Amino acid sequence: MQNLPKGCMRSRDWHSLLARADVQSLSQARRRHEHKHHNDEHVSNNRHSYGVQEYTVVLNNEHAQYWSHVDKGGKFRINGMLAGTYHVRLFQDQREVQATNLVLARGGSAQVSIEAPAEQATMWSIGCHDGRPQGFLNADKFERMHPSDRRMSSWLPRTVSVGDVRQFPMAQIGGLNPTTIRFTLTAKEASSPRTLLIVTTAHVNRGRPFVKVNGTPQRVPPAPSHLQVYGKGVYESRVFTRGAHLLSPATYTFGALQLKAGLNEIVIDVAGRLKPGLSPFLQPTFVYDYVALV
């Protein structure tokens, strides 16, 4: 089991906080469900309380799907599975971290070994790297509010310091809120080329990062693939406007960055075709999970 970054918590704790927050936009049935979940399972704010729930294994093929939490000893067991070949995926919270395959014979049993890779060492990081925009600005509201809601913090351009995740927007919206990250490096730290990682959980209208490092534009990554629905490619035009965040996770890598000793600036905006007359929140956008310099 890997420790969480400071200030991060697992999904169960996160949703217990949402259940006790402003729930005016939730249905009475949802409220009753959350209340029962909170009382019956004694959900705790201590982020270490549910380490047993940190990992989940999902097995699926075209005929069946199964899942199980991994216990404290790193093991799981699923009974009554249909015979077949399964795709096996390991999730750390809501982020897929490893995958393999398993063949199960009729009437037989099988074992599979799958392990989460160690987190990469970083110069700095922003976010929890858990498949959610947890901790970012407005991430505590988007599941209950439209981004245009007046209770949301403003979607304006922002300049943030490393470690100031609460001022870093959960979504990068084309034409609206470019984000500038400022940080300092020593001469030794700046002597080697570095790599910027931007991990996203979803995109709207094929939005992806457009990055400038100390004023120099970096290569623009290819547009994300269309979401496949019943074998047809469709645009993801409404994601965080309806409280969703996990549809098309992606990792963007910007390598061989030439940084300098002292103050550095990285500006992150959105690459994508803006559409005149369309609501800002339907323009090309992506939702953050994690940003790191390695």
PDB file of C-alpha atoms in Angstrom:
ATOM      1  CA  MET A   1       0.000   0.000   0.000  1.00  0.00           C
ATOM      2  CA  GLN A   2       1.311   3.450  -0.904  1.00  0.00           C
ATOM      3  CA  ASN A   3       0.830   6.481   1.300  1.00  0.00           C
ATOM      4  CA  LEU A   4      -1.396   9.297   0.108  1.00  0.00           C
ATOM      5  CA  PRO A   5      -0.009  12.778  -0.511  1.00  0.00           C
ATOM      6  CA  LYS A   6      -0.648  15.213   2.300  1.00  0.00           C
ATOM      7  CA  GLY A   7      -4.197  16.575   2.189  1.00  0.00           C
ATOM      8  CA  CYS A   8      -5.552  13.759   0.009  1.00  0.00           C
ATOM      9  CA  MET A   9      -8.212  11.272   1.019  1.00  0.00           C
ATOM     10  CA  ARG A  10      -9.822   8.218  -0.473  1.00  0.00           C
ATOM     11  CA  SER A  11     -13.187   8.178  -2.245  1.00  0.00           C
ATOM     12  CA  ARG A  12     -15.189   6.873   0.704  1.00  0.00           C
ATOM     13  CA  ASP A  13     -14.003   9.701   2.963  1.00  0.00           C
ATOM     14  CA  TRP A  14     -14.483  12.226   0.158  1.00  0.00           C
ATOM     15  CA  HIS A  15     -18.092  11.212  -0.434  1.00  0.00           C
ATOM     16  CA  SER A  16     -18.856  11.248   3.283  1.00  0.00           C
ATOM     17  CA  LEU A  17     -17.842  14.918   3.264  1.00  0.00           C
ATOM     18  CA  LEU A  18     -20.090  15.586   0.280  1.00  0.00           C
ATOM     19  CA  ALA A  19     -22.950  13.919   2.134  1.00  0.00           C
ATOM     20  CA  ARG A  20     -22.567  16.400   4.988  1.00  0.00           C
ATOM     21  CA  ALA A  21     -22.006  19.412   2.719  1.00  0.00           C
ATOM     22  CA  ASP A  22     -24.533  21.489   0.790  1.00  0.00           C
ATOM     23  CA  VAL A  23     -26.943  18.844  -0.538  1.00  0.00           C
ATOM     24  CA  GLN A  24     -29.784  21.084  -1.688  1.00  0.00           C
ATOM     25  CA  SER A  25     -29.388  19.894  -5.271  1.00  0.00           C
ATOM     26  CA  LEU A  26     -29.492  16.206  -4.339  1.00  0.00           C
ATOM     27  CA  SER A  27     -32.690  14.190  -4.287  1.00  0.00           C
ATOM     28  CA  GLN A  28     -34.222  13.022  -1.032  1.00  0.00           C
ATOM     29  CA  ALA A  29     -33.423   9.445  -2.015  1.00  0.00           C
ATOM     30  CA  ARG A  30     -29.772  10.340  -2.521  1.00  0.00           C
ATOM     31  CA  ARG A  31     -29.731  12.042   0.857  1.00  0.00           C
ATOM     32  CA  ARG A  32     -31.184   8.978   2.567  1.00  0.00           C
ATOM     33  CA  HIS A  33     -28.673   6.728   0.843  1.00  0.00           C
ATOM     34  CA  GLU A  34     -25.706   8.899   1.821  1.00  0.00           C
ATOM     35  CA  HIS A  35     -27.007   9.235   5.390  1.00  0.00           C
ATOM     36  CA  LYS A  36     -27.410   5.471   5.727  1.00  0.00           C
ATOM     37  CA  HIS A  37     -23.977   4.873   4.217  1.00  0.00           C
ATOM     38  CA  HIS A  38     -22.451   7.301   6.690  1.00  0.00           C
ATOM     39  CA  ASN A  39     -24.180   5.881   9.770  1.00  0.00           C
ATOM     40  CA  ASP A  40     -23.963   2.191   8.939  1.00  0.00           C
ATOM     41  CA  GLU A  41     -20.361   2.089   7.849  1.00  0.00           C
ATOM     42  CA  HIS A  42     -18.951   4.680  10.256  1.00  0.00           C
ATOM     43  CA  VAL A  43     -17.167   6.648   7.554  1.00  0.00           C
ATOM     44  CA  SER A  44     -14.181   8.483   9.017  1.00  0.00           C
ATOM     45  CA  ASN A  45     -12.370  11.660   8.007  1.00  0.00           C
ATOM     46  CA  ASN A  46      -9.073   9.959   8.844  1.00  0.00           C
ATOM     47  CA  ARG A  47      -7.629   9.192   5.416  1.00  0.00           C
ATOM     48  CA  HIS A  48      -5.821   6.117   6.766  1.00  0.00           C
ATOM     49  CA  SER A  49      -8.992   4.488   8.100  1.00  0.00           C
ATOM     50  CA  TYR A  50      -9.888   2.780   4.841  1.00  0.00           C
ATOM     51  CA  GLY A  51      -6.522   1.675   3.487  1.00  0.00           C
ATOM     52  CA  VAL A  52      -8.224  -1.686   2.916  1.00  0.00           C
ATOM     53  CA  GLN A  53     -10.312   0.033   0.223  1.00  0.00           C
ATOM     54  CA  GLU A  54      -7.356   1.657  -1.507  1.00  0.00           C
ATOM     55  CA  TYR A  55      -7.109  -0.987  -4.243  1.00  0.00           C
ATOM     56  CA  THR A  56      -9.866  -2.579  -6.332  1.00  0.00           C
ATOM     57  CA  VAL A  57      -9.505  -5.331  -8.936  1.00  0.00           C
ATOM     58  CA  VAL A  58     -11.887  -5.481 -11.920  1.00  0.00           C
ATOM     59  CA  LEU A  59     -12.151  -8.524 -14.216  1.00  0.00           C
ATOM     60  CA  ASN A  60     -14.220  -8.404 -17.380  1.00  0.00           C
ATOM     61  CA  ASN A  61     -14.808  -9.854 -20.827  1.00  0.00           C
ATOM     62  CA  GLU A  62     -17.654  -9.606 -23.331  1.00  0.00           C
ATOM     63  CA  HIS A  63     -19.858 -11.909 -21.240  1.00  0.00           C
ATOM     64  CA  ALA A  64     -19.255 -10.990 -17.596  1.00  0.00           C
ATOM     65  CA  GLN A  65     -17.712  -8.527 -15.173  1.00  0.00           C
ATOM     66  CA  TYR A  66     -16.559  -8.965 -11.571  1.00  0.00           C
ATOM     67  CA  TRP A  67     -14.795  -6.812  -9.020  1.00  0.00           C
ATOM     68  CA  SER A  68     -13.317  -7.099  -5.552  1.00  0.00           C
ATOM     69  CA  HIS A  69     -11.550  -4.901  -3.027  1.00  0.00           C
ATOM     70  CA  VAL A  70      -8.016  -5.949  -2.111  1.00  0.00           C
ATOM     71  CA  ASP A  71      -7.592  -6.767   1.584  1.00  0.00           C
ATOM     72  CA  LYS A  72      -4.899  -5.442   3.905  1.00  0.00           C
ATOM     73  CA  GLY A  73      -2.681  -8.376   3.033  1.00  0.00           C
ATOM     74  CA  GLY A  74      -2.792  -7.545  -0.665  1.00  0.00           C
ATOM     75  CA  LYS A  75      -5.121 -10.422  -1.601  1.00  0.00           C
ATOM     76  CA  PHE A  76      -8.579 -10.768  -3.118  1.00  0.00           C
ATOM     77  CA  ARG A  77     -10.923 -13.652  -3.920  1.00  0.00           C
ATOM     78  CA  ILE A  78     -13.916 -13.926  -6.264  1.00  0.00           C
ATOM     79  CA  ASN A  79     -16.123 -17.014  -6.298  1.00  0.00           C
ATOM     80  CA  GLY A  80     -18.640 -18.219  -8.877  1.00  0.00           C
ATOM     81  CA  MET A  81     -17.003 -16.754 -11.976  1.00  0.00           C
ATOM     82  CA  LEU A  82     -17.861 -17.960 -15.458  1.00  0.00           C
ATOM     83  CA  ALA A  83     -15.113 -19.707 -17.404  1.00  0.00           C
ATOM     84  CA  GLY A  84     -13.290 -17.568 -19.938  1.00  0.00           C
ATOM     85  CA  THR A  85     -10.445 -15.181 -20.621  1.00  0.00           C
ATOM     86  CA  TYR A  86     -10.628 -11.980 -18.587  1.00  0.00           C
ATOM     87  CA  HIS A  87      -8.983  -8.602 -18.782  1.00  0.00           C
ATOM     88  CA  VAL A  88      -7.800  -7.813 -15.247  1.00  0.00           C
ATOM     89  CA  ARG A  89      -7.318  -4.223 -14.106  1.00  0.00           C
ATOM     90  CA  LEU A  90      -6.015  -2.904 -10.794  1.00  0.00           C
ATOM     91  CA  PHE A  91      -7.336   0.448  -9.586  1.00  0.00           C
ATOM     92  CA  GLN A  92      -5.783   2.612  -6.893  1.00  0.00           C
ATOM     93  CA  ASP A  93      -8.841   4.542  -5.793  1.00  0.00           C
ATOM     94  CA  GLN A  94     -10.306   5.572  -9.178  1.00  0.00           C
ATOM     95  CA  ARG A  95      -7.059   5.435 -11.189  1.00  0.00           C
ATOM     96  CA  GLU A  96      -6.140   2.371 -13.217  1.00  0.00           C
ATOM     97  CA  VAL A  97      -2.530   1.525 -12.391  1.00  0.00           C
ATOM     98  CA  GLN A  98      -1.929  -1.949 -13.839  1.00  0.00           C
ATOM     99  CA  ALA A  99      -3.521  -4.510 -16.147  1.00  0.00           C
ATOM    100  CA  THR A 100      -3.052  -8.138 -17.158  1.00  0.00           C
ATOM    101  CA  ASN A 101      -5.069 -11.136 -18.400  1.00  0.00           C
ATOM    102  CA  LEU A 102      -6.426 -14.263 -16.731  1.00  0.00           C
ATOM    103  CA  VAL A 103      -7.692 -17.554 -18.200  1.00  0.00           C
ATOM    104  CA  LEU A 104     -10.211 -19.458 -16.072  1.00  0.00           C
ATOM    105  CA  ALA A 105     -11.170 -23.015 -17.056  1.00  0.00           C
ATOM    106  CA  ARG A 106     -14.672 -24.365 -16.505  1.00  0.00           C
ATOM    107  CA  GLY A 107     -14.968 -25.757 -12.971  1.00  0.00           C
ATOM    108  CA  GLY A 108     -11.423 -24.716 -12.145  1.00  0.00           C
ATOM    109  CA  SER A 109      -9.640 -22.007 -10.221  1.00  0.00           C
ATOM    110  CA  ALA A 110      -6.890 -19.590 -11.148  1.00  0.00           C
ATOM    111  CA  GLN A 111      -4.505 -17.153  -9.547  1.00  0.00           C
ATOM    112  CA  VAL A 112      -3.352 -13.822 -10.895  1.00  0.00           C
ATOM    113  CA  SER A 113      -0.522 -11.601  -9.692  1.00  0.00           C
ATOM    114  CA  ILE A 114      -0.847  -7.888 -10.338  1.00  0.00           C
ATOM    115  CA  GLU A 115       1.052  -5.090  -8.620  1.00  0.00           C
ATOM    116  CA  ALA A 116       0.784  -1.310  -8.572  1.00  0.00           C
ATOM    117  CA  PRO A 117       3.971   0.414  -9.730  1.00  0.00           C
ATOM    118  CA  ALA A 118       5.761   2.732  -7.332  1.00  0.00           C
ATOM    119  CA  GLU A 119       4.993   6.419  -7.714  1.00  0.00           C
ATOM    120  CA  GLN A 120       7.578   8.290  -9.738  1.00  0.00           C
ATOM    121  CA  ALA A 121       9.875  10.629  -7.818  1.00  0.00           C
ATOM    122  CA  THR A 122       9.041  14.285  -8.526  1.00  0.00           C
ATOM    123  CA  MET A 123      10.524  17.741  -8.139  1.00  0.00           C
ATOM    124  CA  TRP A 124       7.033  18.896  -7.234  1.00  0.00           C
ATOM    125  CA  SER A 125       3.475  17.743  -7.770  1.00  0.00           C
ATOM    126  CA  ILE A 126      -0.027  19.207  -7.620  1.00  0.00           C
ATOM    127  CA  GLY A 127      -3.031  16.960  -6.982  1.00  0.00           C
ATOM    128  CA  CYS A 128      -3.595  13.497  -5.524  1.00  0.00           C
ATOM    129  CA  HIS A 129      -3.072  11.280  -8.618  1.00  0.00           C
ATOM    130  CA  ASP A 130      -6.098   9.169  -7.762  1.00  0.00           C
ATOM    131  CA  GLY A 131      -8.273   9.508 -10.859  1.00  0.00           C
ATOM    132  CA  ARG A 132     -10.248  12.443  -9.445  1.00  0.00           C
ATOM    133  CA  PRO A 133      -9.828  16.247  -9.345  1.00  0.00           C
ATOM    134  CA  GLN A 134      -9.746  16.044  -5.558  1.00  0.00           C
ATOM    135  CA  GLY A 135      -8.307  19.113  -3.833  1.00  0.00           C
ATOM    136  CA  PHE A 136      -8.390  21.386  -6.891  1.00  0.00           C
ATOM    137  CA  LEU A 137     -10.396  24.607  -6.922  1.00  0.00           C
ATOM    138  CA  ASN A 138     -14.163  23.927  -7.267  1.00  0.00           C
ATOM    139  CA  ALA A 139     -13.664  20.146  -7.012  1.00  0.00           C
ATOM    140  CA  ASP A 140     -15.692  20.202  -3.794  1.00  0.00           C
ATOM    141  CA  LYS A 141     -18.651  21.747  -5.636  1.00  0.00           C
ATOM    142  CA  PHE A 142     -18.888  20.437  -9.202  1.00  0.00           C
ATOM    143  CA  GLU A 143     -20.755  17.246  -8.268  1.00  0.00           C
ATOM    144  CA  ARG A 144     -23.607  19.392  -6.915  1.00  0.00           C
ATOM    145  CA  MET A 145     -23.364  22.623  -8.919  1.00  0.00           C
ATOM    146  CA  HIS A 146     -23.148  23.670 -12.560  1.00  0.00           C
ATOM    147  CA  PRO A 147     -19.856  25.518 -13.254  1.00  0.00           C
ATOM    148  CA  SER A 148     -21.848  28.725 -13.853  1.00  0.00           C
ATOM    149  CA  ASP A 149     -23.312  28.566 -10.319  1.00  0.00           C
ATOM    150  CA  ARG A 150     -22.538  31.736  -8.361  1.00  0.00           C
ATOM    151  CA  ARG A 151     -21.352  29.632  -5.425  1.00  0.00           C
ATOM    152  CA  MET A 152     -18.453  28.403  -7.551  1.00  0.00           C
ATOM    153  CA  SER A 153     -15.130  30.213  -7.260  1.00  0.00           C
ATOM    154  CA  SER A 154     -14.487  32.248 -10.400  1.00  0.00           C
ATOM    155  CA  TRP A 155     -13.098  30.566 -13.517  1.00  0.00           C
ATOM    156  CA  LEU A 156     -10.559  33.305 -14.195  1.00  0.00           C
ATOM    157  CA  PRO A 157      -6.883  33.086 -15.213  1.00  0.00           C
ATOM    158  CA  ARG A 158      -4.836  32.164 -12.163  1.00  0.00           C
ATOM    159  CA  THR A 159      -1.209  32.212 -11.087  1.00  0.00           C
ATOM    160  CA  VAL A 160      -0.386  29.601  -8.469  1.00  0.00           C
ATOM    161  CA  SER A 161       2.641  28.485  -6.526  1.00  0.00           C
ATOM    162  CA  VAL A 162       3.670  24.860  -6.258  1.00  0.00           C
ATOM    163  CA  GLY A 163       1.738  23.221  -3.442  1.00  0.00           C
ATOM    164  CA  ASP A 164      -1.173  25.666  -3.672  1.00  0.00           C
ATOM    165  CA  VAL A 165      -3.611  23.097  -5.065  1.00  0.00           C
ATOM    166  CA  ARG A 166      -6.665  24.850  -3.612  1.00  0.00           C
ATOM    167  CA  GLN A 167      -6.119  27.758  -6.024  1.00  0.00           C
ATOM    168  CA  PHE A 168      -5.485  25.490  -9.012  1.00  0.00           C
ATOM    169  CA  PRO A 169      -8.685  25.023 -11.093  1.00  0.00           C
ATOM    170  CA  MET A 170     -10.090  21.513 -11.411  1.00  0.00           C
ATOM    171  CA  ALA A 171     -10.797  22.140 -15.106  1.00  0.00           C
ATOM    172  CA  GLN A 172      -8.832  23.950 -17.795  1.00  0.00           C
ATOM    173  CA  ILE A 173     -11.411  25.664 -20.015  1.00  0.00           C
ATOM    174  CA  GLY A 174     -10.505  26.879 -23.496  1.00  0.00           C
ATOM    175  CA  GLY A 175     -10.504  30.659 -23.871  1.00  0.00           C
ATOM    176  CA  LEU A 176     -11.338  31.231 -20.214  1.00  0.00           C
ATOM    177  CA  ASN A 177      -8.804  30.394 -17.514  1.00  0.00           C
ATOM    178  CA  PRO A 178      -5.156  29.744 -18.453  1.00  0.00           C
ATOM    179  CA  THR A 179      -3.182  28.684 -15.384  1.00  0.00           C
ATOM    180  CA  THR A 180       0.369  29.823 -14.597  1.00  0.00           C
ATOM    181  CA  ILE A 181       2.552  27.760 -12.241  1.00  0.00           C
ATOM    182  CA  ARG A 182       5.505  29.552 -10.654  1.00  0.00           C
ATOM    183  CA  PHE A 183       8.361  27.724  -8.961  1.00  0.00           C
ATOM    184  CA  THR A 184      12.052  28.152  -8.235  1.00  0.00           C
ATOM    185  CA  LEU A 185      14.934  25.781  -8.887  1.00  0.00           C
ATOM    186  CA  THR A 186      18.514  25.704  -7.713  1.00  0.00           C
ATOM    187  CA  ALA A 187      21.314  25.657 -10.278  1.00  0.00           C
ATOM    188  CA  LYS A 188      21.775  21.929  -9.637  1.00  0.00           C
ATOM    189  CA  GLU A 189      18.058  21.206 -10.070  1.00  0.00           C
ATOM    190  CA  ALA A 190      17.965  23.170 -13.321  1.00  0.00           C
ATOM    191  CA  SER A 191      21.094  21.554 -14.750  1.00  0.00           C
ATOM    192  CA  SER A 192      19.223  18.518 -16.121  1.00  0.00           C
ATOM    193  CA  PRO A 193      16.258  18.535 -18.522  1.00  0.00           C
ATOM    194  CA  ARG A 194      12.966  17.858 -16.768  1.00  0.00           C
ATOM    195  CA  THR A 195       9.627  16.375 -17.809  1.00  0.00           C
ATOM    196  CA  LEU A 196       6.186  17.804 -17.119  1.00  0.00           C
ATOM    197  CA  LEU A 197       3.356  15.322 -16.552  1.00  0.00           C
ATOM    198  CA  ILE A 198      -0.268  16.407 -16.872  1.00  0.00           C
ATOM    199  CA  VAL A 199      -2.737  13.666 -15.952  1.00  0.00           C
ATOM    200  CA  THR A 200      -6.377  14.292 -16.835  1.00  0.00           C
ATOM    201  CA  THR A 201      -9.582  12.426 -16.033  1.00  0.00           C
ATOM    202  CA  ALA A 202     -11.785  13.632 -18.895  1.00  0.00           C
ATOM    203  CA  HIS A 203     -11.963  16.013 -21.825  1.00  0.00           C
ATOM    204  CA  VAL A 204     -14.715  18.073 -23.430  1.00  0.00           C
ATOM    205  CA  ASN A 205     -14.739  18.465 -27.223  1.00  0.00           C
ATOM    206  CA  ARG A 206     -11.245  16.967 -27.504  1.00  0.00           C
ATOM    207  CA  GLY A 207      -9.561  19.572 -25.315  1.00  0.00           C
ATOM    208  CA  ARG A 208      -5.954  18.780 -24.306  1.00  0.00           C
ATOM    209  CA  PRO A 209      -3.083  20.750 -22.744  1.00  0.00           C
ATOM    210  CA  PHE A 210      -1.258  23.552 -24.537  1.00  0.00           C
ATOM    211  CA  VAL A 211       1.891  24.362 -22.551  1.00  0.00           C
ATOM    212  CA  LYS A 212       4.422  27.195 -22.506  1.00  0.00           C
ATOM    213  CA  VAL A 213       7.603  26.904 -20.439  1.00  0.00           C
ATOM    214  CA  ASN A 214       9.252  30.238 -19.666  1.00  0.00           C
ATOM    215  CA  GLY A 215       7.459  31.660 -22.697  1.00  0.00           C
ATOM    216  CA  THR A 216       8.421  28.862 -25.106  1.00  0.00           C
ATOM    217  CA  PRO A 217       5.477  26.891 -26.577  1.00  0.00           C
ATOM    218  CA  GLN A 218       5.763  23.113 -26.313  1.00  0.00           C
ATOM    219  CA  ARG A 219       4.527  20.639 -28.886  1.00  0.00           C
ATOM    220  CA  VAL A 220       0.752  20.256 -28.970  1.00  0.00           C
ATOM    221  CA  PRO A 221      -0.313  16.661 -28.230  1.00  0.00           C
ATOM    222  CA  PRO A 222      -2.666  14.869 -30.633  1.00  0.00           C
ATOM    223  CA  ALA A 223      -6.375  15.326 -30.038  1.00  0.00           C
ATOM    224  CA  PRO A 224      -7.909  12.687 -27.754  1.00  0.00           C
ATOM    225  CA  SER A 225      -9.781   9.853 -29.380  1.00  0.00           C
ATOM    226  CA  HIS A 226     -13.541  10.019 -29.547  1.00  0.00           C
ATOM    227  CA  LEU A 227     -15.435   8.266 -26.785  1.00  0.00           C
ATOM    228  CA  GLN A 228     -16.823   5.014 -28.200  1.00  0.00           C
ATOM    229  CA  VAL A 229     -20.527   4.395 -27.557  1.00  0.00           C
ATOM    230  CA  TYR A 230     -22.051   1.282 -29.134  1.00  0.00           C
ATOM    231  CA  GLY A 231     -19.177   1.213 -31.589  1.00  0.00           C
ATOM    232  CA  LYS A 232     -19.563   4.830 -32.703  1.00  0.00           C
ATOM    233  CA  GLY A 233     -17.270   7.748 -31.913  1.00  0.00           C
ATOM    234  CA  VAL A 234     -19.001  10.599 -30.106  1.00  0.00           C
ATOM    235  CA  TYR A 235     -17.873  13.940 -28.732  1.00  0.00           C
ATOM    236  CA  GLU A 236     -17.761  14.355 -24.984  1.00  0.00           C
ATOM    237  CA  SER A 237     -19.553  17.697 -24.938  1.00  0.00           C
ATOM    238  CA  ARG A 238     -20.888  17.603 -21.386  1.00  0.00           C
ATOM    239  CA  VAL A 239     -18.705  16.238 -18.615  1.00  0.00           C
ATOM    240  CA  PHE A 240     -18.102  18.355 -15.539  1.00  0.00           C
ATOM    241  CA  THR A 241     -21.180  20.473 -16.373  1.00  0.00           C
ATOM    242  CA  ARG A 242     -23.205  17.494 -15.158  1.00  0.00           C
ATOM    243  CA  GLY A 243     -20.941  16.445 -12.295  1.00  0.00           C
ATOM    244  CA  ALA A 244     -18.928  13.802 -14.168  1.00  0.00           C
ATOM    245  CA  HIS A 245     -15.153  13.604 -14.198  1.00  0.00           C
ATOM    246  CA  LEU A 246     -14.009  10.115 -15.180  1.00  0.00           C
ATOM    247  CA  LEU A 247     -14.667   9.332 -18.839  1.00  0.00           C
ATOM    248  CA  SER A 248     -11.405   9.399 -20.768  1.00  0.00           C
ATOM    249  CA  PRO A 249      -8.319   9.515 -18.515  1.00  0.00           C
ATOM    250  CA  ALA A 250      -5.059  10.445 -20.240  1.00  0.00           C
ATOM    251  CA  THR A 251      -1.453  11.274 -19.397  1.00  0.00           C
ATOM    252  CA  TYR A 252       0.351  13.988 -21.360  1.00  0.00           C
ATOM    253  CA  THR A 253       4.151  14.143 -21.237  1.00  0.00           C
ATOM    254  CA  PHE A 254       6.194  17.207 -22.126  1.00  0.00           C
ATOM    255  CA  GLY A 255       9.849  16.173 -22.037  1.00  0.00           C
ATOM    256  CA  ALA A 256      13.301  17.732 -22.226  1.00  0.00           C
ATOM    257  CA  LEU A 257      12.161  21.014 -20.697  1.00  0.00           C
ATOM    258  CA  GLN A 258      14.918  23.595 -20.464  1.00  0.00           C
ATOM    259  CA  LEU A 259      14.458  25.264 -17.105  1.00  0.00           C
ATOM    260  CA  LYS A 260      16.647  27.793 -15.327  1.00  0.00           C
ATOM    261  CA  ALA A 261      18.000  28.499 -11.887  1.00  0.00           C
ATOM    262  CA  GLY A 262      15.679  30.835 -10.025  1.00  0.00           C
ATOM    263  CA  LEU A 263      12.075  31.593 -10.983  1.00  0.00           C
ATOM    264  CA  ASN A 264      10.375  29.518 -13.692  1.00  0.00           C
ATOM    265  CA  GLU A 265       6.888  29.754 -15.176  1.00  0.00           C
ATOM    266  CA  ILE A 266       4.758  27.109 -16.820  1.00  0.00           C
ATOM    267  CA  VAL A 267       1.503  28.244 -18.445  1.00  0.00           C
ATOM    268  CA  ILE A 268      -1.151  25.609 -19.131  1.00  0.00           C
ATOM    269  CA  ASP A 269      -4.004  26.402 -21.512  1.00  0.00           C
ATOM    270  CA  VAL A 270      -6.214  24.337 -23.811  1.00  0.00           C
ATOM    271  CA  ALA A 271      -5.524  23.195 -27.356  1.00  0.00           C
ATOM    272  CA  GLY A 272      -8.724  22.746 -29.317  1.00  0.00           C
ATOM    273  CA  ARG A 273     -11.061  24.549 -31.681  1.00  0.00           C
ATOM    274  CA  LEU A 274     -13.102  27.226 -29.916  1.00  0.00           C
ATOM    275  CA  LYS A 275     -16.666  27.557 -31.157  1.00  0.00           C
ATOM    276  CA  PRO A 276     -18.063  31.125 -31.311  1.00  0.00           C
ATOM    277  CA  GLY A 277     -21.375  31.598 -29.560  1.00  0.00           C
ATOM    278  CA  LEU A 278     -21.069  28.411 -27.522  1.00  0.00           C
ATOM    279  CA  SER A 279     -21.197  28.496 -23.724  1.00  0.00           C
ATOM    280  CA  PRO A 280     -17.693  28.753 -22.185  1.00  0.00           C
ATOM    281  CA  PHE A 281     -18.331  25.504 -20.333  1.00  0.00           C
ATOM    282  CA  LEU A 282     -18.928  23.596 -23.582  1.00  0.00           C
ATOM    283  CA  GLN A 283     -15.701  24.778 -25.196  1.00  0.00           C
ATOM    284  CA  PRO A 284     -12.695  22.415 -25.385  1.00  0.00           C
ATOM    285  CA  THR A 285     -11.813  21.581 -21.784  1.00  0.00           C
ATOM    286  CA  PHE A 286     -10.003  18.974 -19.726  1.00  0.00           C
ATOM    287  CA  VAL A 287     -10.321  17.981 -16.061  1.00  0.00           C
ATOM    288  CA  TYR A 288      -7.206  17.628 -13.903  1.00  0.00           C
ATOM    289  CA  ASP A 289      -6.078  14.697 -11.809  1.00  0.00           C
ATOM    290  CA  TYR A 290      -2.392  15.476 -11.300  1.00  0.00           C
ATOM    291  CA  VAL A 291       0.413  17.761 -12.482  1.00  0.00           C
ATOM    292  CA  ALA A 292       4.066  16.997 -11.722  1.00  0.00           C
ATOM    293  CA  LEU A 293       7.601  17.961 -12.682  1.00  0.00           C
ATOM    294  CA  VAL A 294       9.890  14.928 -12.760  1.00  0.00           C
TER     295      VAL A 294
END
